[in-house]
């Protein structure tokens, strides 16, 4: 969240992509950093043991959401 907030404050669109178990933490951290509206997109957990094919499927599922977040 720190990097994403820094980029946004400096006029550069950014979006955090993380697994959904970190959703609550990301929302709290964005608020604590002064940018509660910081863009975030979450993929289903877990990711650490996902195969390349599973990771591509997770990425494919959110690509439109990421592009939309960067276009706001």
PDB file of N, CA and C in Angstrom, residues 12-58:
ATOM      1  N   UNK A  12       0.607   9.587 -10.240  1.00  0.00           N
ATOM      2  CA  UNK A  12       0.813   8.408 -11.080  1.00  0.00           C
ATOM      3  C   UNK A  12      -0.208   7.340 -10.700  1.00  0.00           C
ATOM      4  N   UNK A  13      -1.051   6.931 -11.630  1.00  0.00           N
ATOM      5  CA  UNK A  13      -2.047   5.901 -11.306  1.00  0.00           C
ATOM      6  C   UNK A  13      -1.385   4.612 -10.825  1.00  0.00           C
ATOM      7  N   UNK A  14      -1.962   4.021  -9.800  1.00  0.00           N
ATOM      8  CA  UNK A  14      -1.419   2.780  -9.242  1.00  0.00           C
ATOM      9  C   UNK A  14      -2.559   1.928  -8.708  1.00  0.00           C
ATOM     10  N   UNK A  15      -2.315   0.648  -8.667  1.00  0.00           N
ATOM     11  CA  UNK A  15      -3.291  -0.275  -8.091  1.00  0.00           C
ATOM     12  C   UNK A  15      -2.533  -1.401  -7.380  1.00  0.00           C
ATOM     13  N   UNK A  16      -2.978  -1.722  -6.198  1.00  0.00           N
ATOM     14  CA  UNK A  16      -2.402  -2.831  -5.441  1.00  0.00           C
ATOM     15  C   UNK A  16      -3.133  -4.104  -5.846  1.00  0.00           C
ATOM     16  N   UNK A  17      -2.384  -5.152  -6.104  1.00  0.00           N
ATOM     17  CA  UNK A  17      -2.953  -6.467  -6.389  1.00  0.00           C
ATOM     18  C   UNK A  17      -2.441  -7.407  -5.310  1.00  0.00           C
ATOM     19  N   UNK A  18      -3.369  -8.027  -4.598  1.00  0.00           N
ATOM     20  CA  UNK A  18      -2.997  -8.913  -3.491  1.00  0.00           C
ATOM     21  C   UNK A  18      -4.027 -10.020  -3.371  1.00  0.00           C
ATOM     22  N   UNK A  19      -3.704 -11.022  -2.566  1.00  0.00           N
ATOM     23  CA  UNK A  19      -4.687 -12.079  -2.341  1.00  0.00           C
ATOM     24  C   UNK A  19      -5.737 -11.569  -1.353  1.00  0.00           C
ATOM     25  N   UNK A  20      -6.917 -12.130  -1.452  1.00  0.00           N
ATOM     26  CA  UNK A  20      -8.065 -11.604  -0.719  1.00  0.00           C
ATOM     27  C   UNK A  20      -7.965 -11.720   0.799  1.00  0.00           C
ATOM     28  N   UNK A  21      -7.046 -12.495   1.331  1.00  0.00           N
ATOM     29  CA  UNK A  21      -6.900 -12.542   2.788  1.00  0.00           C
ATOM     30  C   UNK A  21      -6.315 -11.243   3.325  1.00  0.00           C
ATOM     31  N   UNK A  22      -5.777 -10.406   2.452  1.00  0.00           N
ATOM     32  CA  UNK A  22      -5.194  -9.138   2.869  1.00  0.00           C
ATOM     33  C   UNK A  22      -6.119  -7.944   2.630  1.00  0.00           C
ATOM     34  N   UNK A  23      -7.358  -8.207   2.252  1.00  0.00           N
ATOM     35  CA  UNK A  23      -8.286  -7.125   1.928  1.00  0.00           C
ATOM     36  C   UNK A  23      -8.515  -6.182   3.102  1.00  0.00           C
ATOM     37  N   UNK A  24      -8.813  -6.710   4.268  1.00  0.00           N
ATOM     38  CA  UNK A  24      -9.070  -5.874   5.437  1.00  0.00           C
ATOM     39  C   UNK A  24      -7.828  -5.063   5.810  1.00  0.00           C
ATOM     40  N   UNK A  25      -6.688  -5.703   5.796  1.00  0.00           N
ATOM     41  CA  UNK A  25      -5.435  -5.012   6.135  1.00  0.00           C
ATOM     42  C   UNK A  25      -5.147  -3.899   5.135  1.00  0.00           C
ATOM     43  N   UNK A  26      -5.392  -4.141   3.852  1.00  0.00           N
ATOM     44  CA  UNK A  26      -5.144  -3.123   2.828  1.00  0.00           C
ATOM     45  C   UNK A  26      -6.062  -1.927   3.015  1.00  0.00           C
ATOM     46  N   UNK A  27      -7.322  -2.177   3.328  1.00  0.00           N
ATOM     47  CA  UNK A  27      -8.260  -1.074   3.552  1.00  0.00           C
ATOM     48  C   UNK A  27      -7.826  -0.229   4.744  1.00  0.00           C
ATOM     49  N   UNK A  28      -7.428  -0.876   5.823  1.00  0.00           N
ATOM     50  CA  UNK A  28      -6.990  -0.145   7.020  1.00  0.00           C
ATOM     51  C   UNK A  28      -5.700   0.614   6.755  1.00  0.00           C
ATOM     52  N   UNK A  29      -4.778   0.009   6.034  1.00  0.00           N
ATOM     53  CA  UNK A  29      -3.518   0.673   5.758  1.00  0.00           C
ATOM     54  C   UNK A  29      -3.713   1.858   4.820  1.00  0.00           C
ATOM     55  N   UNK A  30      -4.555   1.716   3.809  1.00  0.00           N
ATOM     56  CA  UNK A  30      -4.829   2.829   2.903  1.00  0.00           C
ATOM     57  C   UNK A  30      -5.402   4.015   3.681  1.00  0.00           C
ATOM     58  N   UNK A  31      -6.326   3.743   4.574  1.00  0.00           N
ATOM     59  CA  UNK A  31      -6.909   4.810   5.397  1.00  0.00           C
ATOM     60  C   UNK A  31      -5.848   5.440   6.288  1.00  0.00           C
ATOM     61  N   UNK A  32      -5.008   4.608   6.905  1.00  0.00           N
ATOM     62  CA  UNK A  32      -3.959   5.121   7.791  1.00  0.00           C
ATOM     63  C   UNK A  32      -2.944   5.970   7.030  1.00  0.00           C
ATOM     64  N   UNK A  33      -2.736   5.660   5.764  1.00  0.00           N
ATOM     65  CA  UNK A  33      -1.795   6.416   4.943  1.00  0.00           C
ATOM     66  C   UNK A  33      -2.425   7.666   4.335  1.00  0.00           C
ATOM     67  N   UNK A  34      -3.705   7.894   4.630  1.00  0.00           N
ATOM     68  CA  UNK A  34      -4.376   9.102   4.178  1.00  0.00           C
ATOM     69  C   UNK A  34      -5.009   9.024   2.806  1.00  0.00           C
ATOM     70  N   UNK A  35      -5.117   7.833   2.243  1.00  0.00           N
ATOM     71  CA  UNK A  35      -5.735   7.682   0.925  1.00  0.00           C
ATOM     72  C   UNK A  35      -6.642   6.459   0.916  1.00  0.00           C
ATOM     73  N   UNK A  36      -7.773   6.556   1.640  1.00  0.00           N
ATOM     74  CA  UNK A  36      -8.651   5.390   1.750  1.00  0.00           C
ATOM     75  C   UNK A  36      -9.207   4.914   0.410  1.00  0.00           C
ATOM     76  N   UNK A  37      -9.196   5.790  -0.585  1.00  0.00           N
ATOM     77  CA  UNK A  37      -9.719   5.404  -1.899  1.00  0.00           C
ATOM     78  C   UNK A  37      -8.650   4.791  -2.797  1.00  0.00           C
ATOM     79  N   UNK A  38      -7.460   4.520  -2.254  1.00  0.00           N
ATOM     80  CA  UNK A  38      -6.399   3.886  -3.045  1.00  0.00           C
ATOM     81  C   UNK A  38      -6.945   2.623  -3.711  1.00  0.00           C
ATOM     82  N   UNK A  39      -6.607   2.456  -4.964  1.00  0.00           N
ATOM     83  CA  UNK A  39      -7.147   1.346  -5.747  1.00  0.00           C
ATOM     84  C   UNK A  39      -6.526   0.019  -5.333  1.00  0.00           C
ATOM     85  N   UNK A  40      -7.404  -0.996  -5.195  1.00  0.00           N
ATOM     86  CA  UNK A  40      -6.976  -2.326  -4.790  1.00  0.00           C
ATOM     87  C   UNK A  40      -7.802  -3.359  -5.553  1.00  0.00           C
ATOM     88  N   UNK A  41      -7.151  -4.415  -5.957  1.00  0.00           N
ATOM     89  CA  UNK A  41      -7.823  -5.533  -6.611  1.00  0.00           C
ATOM     90  C   UNK A  41      -7.295  -6.803  -5.942  1.00  0.00           C
ATOM     91  N   UNK A  42      -8.200  -7.702  -5.644  1.00  0.00           N
ATOM     92  CA  UNK A  42      -7.812  -8.912  -4.911  1.00  0.00           C
ATOM     93  C   UNK A  42      -8.102 -10.170  -5.721  1.00  0.00           C
ATOM     94  N   UNK A  43      -7.201 -11.130  -5.587  1.00  0.00           N
ATOM     95  CA  UNK A  43      -7.353 -12.435  -6.220  1.00  0.00           C
ATOM     96  C   UNK A  43      -7.602 -13.466  -5.123  1.00  0.00           C
ATOM     97  N   UNK A  44      -8.215 -14.587  -5.475  1.00  0.00           N
ATOM     98  CA  UNK A  44      -8.453 -15.628  -4.475  1.00  0.00           C
ATOM     99  C   UNK A  44      -7.147 -16.161  -3.884  1.00  0.00           C
ATOM    100  N   UNK A  45      -7.171 -16.379  -2.606  1.00  0.00           N
ATOM    101  CA  UNK A  45      -6.048 -16.965  -1.877  1.00  0.00           C
ATOM    102  C   UNK A  45      -6.174 -18.487  -1.957  1.00  0.00           C
ATOM    103  N   UNK A  46      -5.140 -19.244  -1.959  1.00  0.00           N
ATOM    104  CA  UNK A  46      -3.734 -18.859  -1.857  1.00  0.00           C
ATOM    105  C   UNK A  46      -3.108 -18.633  -3.226  1.00  0.00           C
ATOM    106  N   UNK A  47      -1.957 -17.985  -3.205  1.00  0.00           N
ATOM    107  CA  UNK A  47      -1.209 -17.820  -4.450  1.00  0.00           C
ATOM    108  C   UNK A  47       0.184 -18.441  -4.381  1.00  0.00           C
ATOM    109  N   UNK A  48       0.709 -18.630  -3.181  1.00  0.00           N
ATOM    110  CA  UNK A  48       2.096 -19.079  -3.056  1.00  0.00           C
ATOM    111  C   UNK A  48       2.349 -20.457  -3.661  1.00  0.00           C
ATOM    112  N   UNK A  49       1.350 -21.314  -3.688  1.00  0.00           N
ATOM    113  CA  UNK A  49       1.570 -22.642  -4.253  1.00  0.00           C
ATOM    114  C   UNK A  49       0.801 -22.864  -5.555  1.00  0.00           C
ATOM    115  N   UNK A  50       0.331 -21.770  -6.140  1.00  0.00           N
ATOM    116  CA  UNK A  50      -0.411 -21.877  -7.397  1.00  0.00           C
ATOM    117  C   UNK A  50       0.543 -22.205  -8.551  1.00  0.00           C
ATOM    118  N   UNK A  51       0.057 -22.980  -9.482  1.00  0.00           N
ATOM    119  CA  UNK A  51       0.852 -23.286 -10.675  1.00  0.00           C
ATOM    120  C   UNK A  51       0.854 -22.058 -11.595  1.00  0.00           C
ATOM    121  N   UNK A  52       1.722 -22.071 -12.582  1.00  0.00           N
ATOM    122  CA  UNK A  52       1.747 -20.975 -13.551  1.00  0.00           C
ATOM    123  C   UNK A  52       0.383 -20.816 -14.218  1.00  0.00           C
ATOM    124  N   UNK A  53      -0.228 -21.941 -14.568  1.00  0.00           N
ATOM    125  CA  UNK A  53      -1.541 -21.912 -15.216  1.00  0.00           C
ATOM    126  C   UNK A  53      -2.594 -21.298 -14.293  1.00  0.00           C
ATOM    127  N   UNK A  54      -2.569 -21.664 -13.026  1.00  0.00           N
ATOM    128  CA  UNK A  54      -3.520 -21.103 -12.058  1.00  0.00           C
ATOM    129  C   UNK A  54      -3.293 -19.601 -11.870  1.00  0.00           C
ATOM    130  N   UNK A  55      -2.037 -19.185 -11.854  1.00  0.00           N
ATOM    131  CA  UNK A  55      -1.741 -17.757 -11.712  1.00  0.00           C
ATOM    132  C   UNK A  55      -2.204 -16.972 -12.935  1.00  0.00           C
ATOM    133  N   UNK A  56      -2.021 -17.550 -14.116  1.00  0.00           N
ATOM    134  CA  UNK A  56      -2.518 -16.882 -15.329  1.00  0.00           C
ATOM    135  C   UNK A  56      -4.035 -16.754 -15.283  1.00  0.00           C
ATOM    136  N   UNK A  57      -4.714 -17.762 -14.801  1.00  0.00           N
ATOM    137  CA  UNK A  57      -6.175 -17.710 -14.694  1.00  0.00           C
ATOM    138  C   UNK A  57      -6.600 -16.627 -13.695  1.00  0.00           C
ATOM    139  N   UNK A  58      -5.883 -16.513 -12.579  1.00  0.00           N
ATOM    140  CA  UNK A  58      -6.198 -15.466 -11.593  1.00  0.00           C
ATOM    141  C   UNK A  58      -5.983 -14.087 -12.213  1.00  0.00           C
TER     142      UNK A  58
END
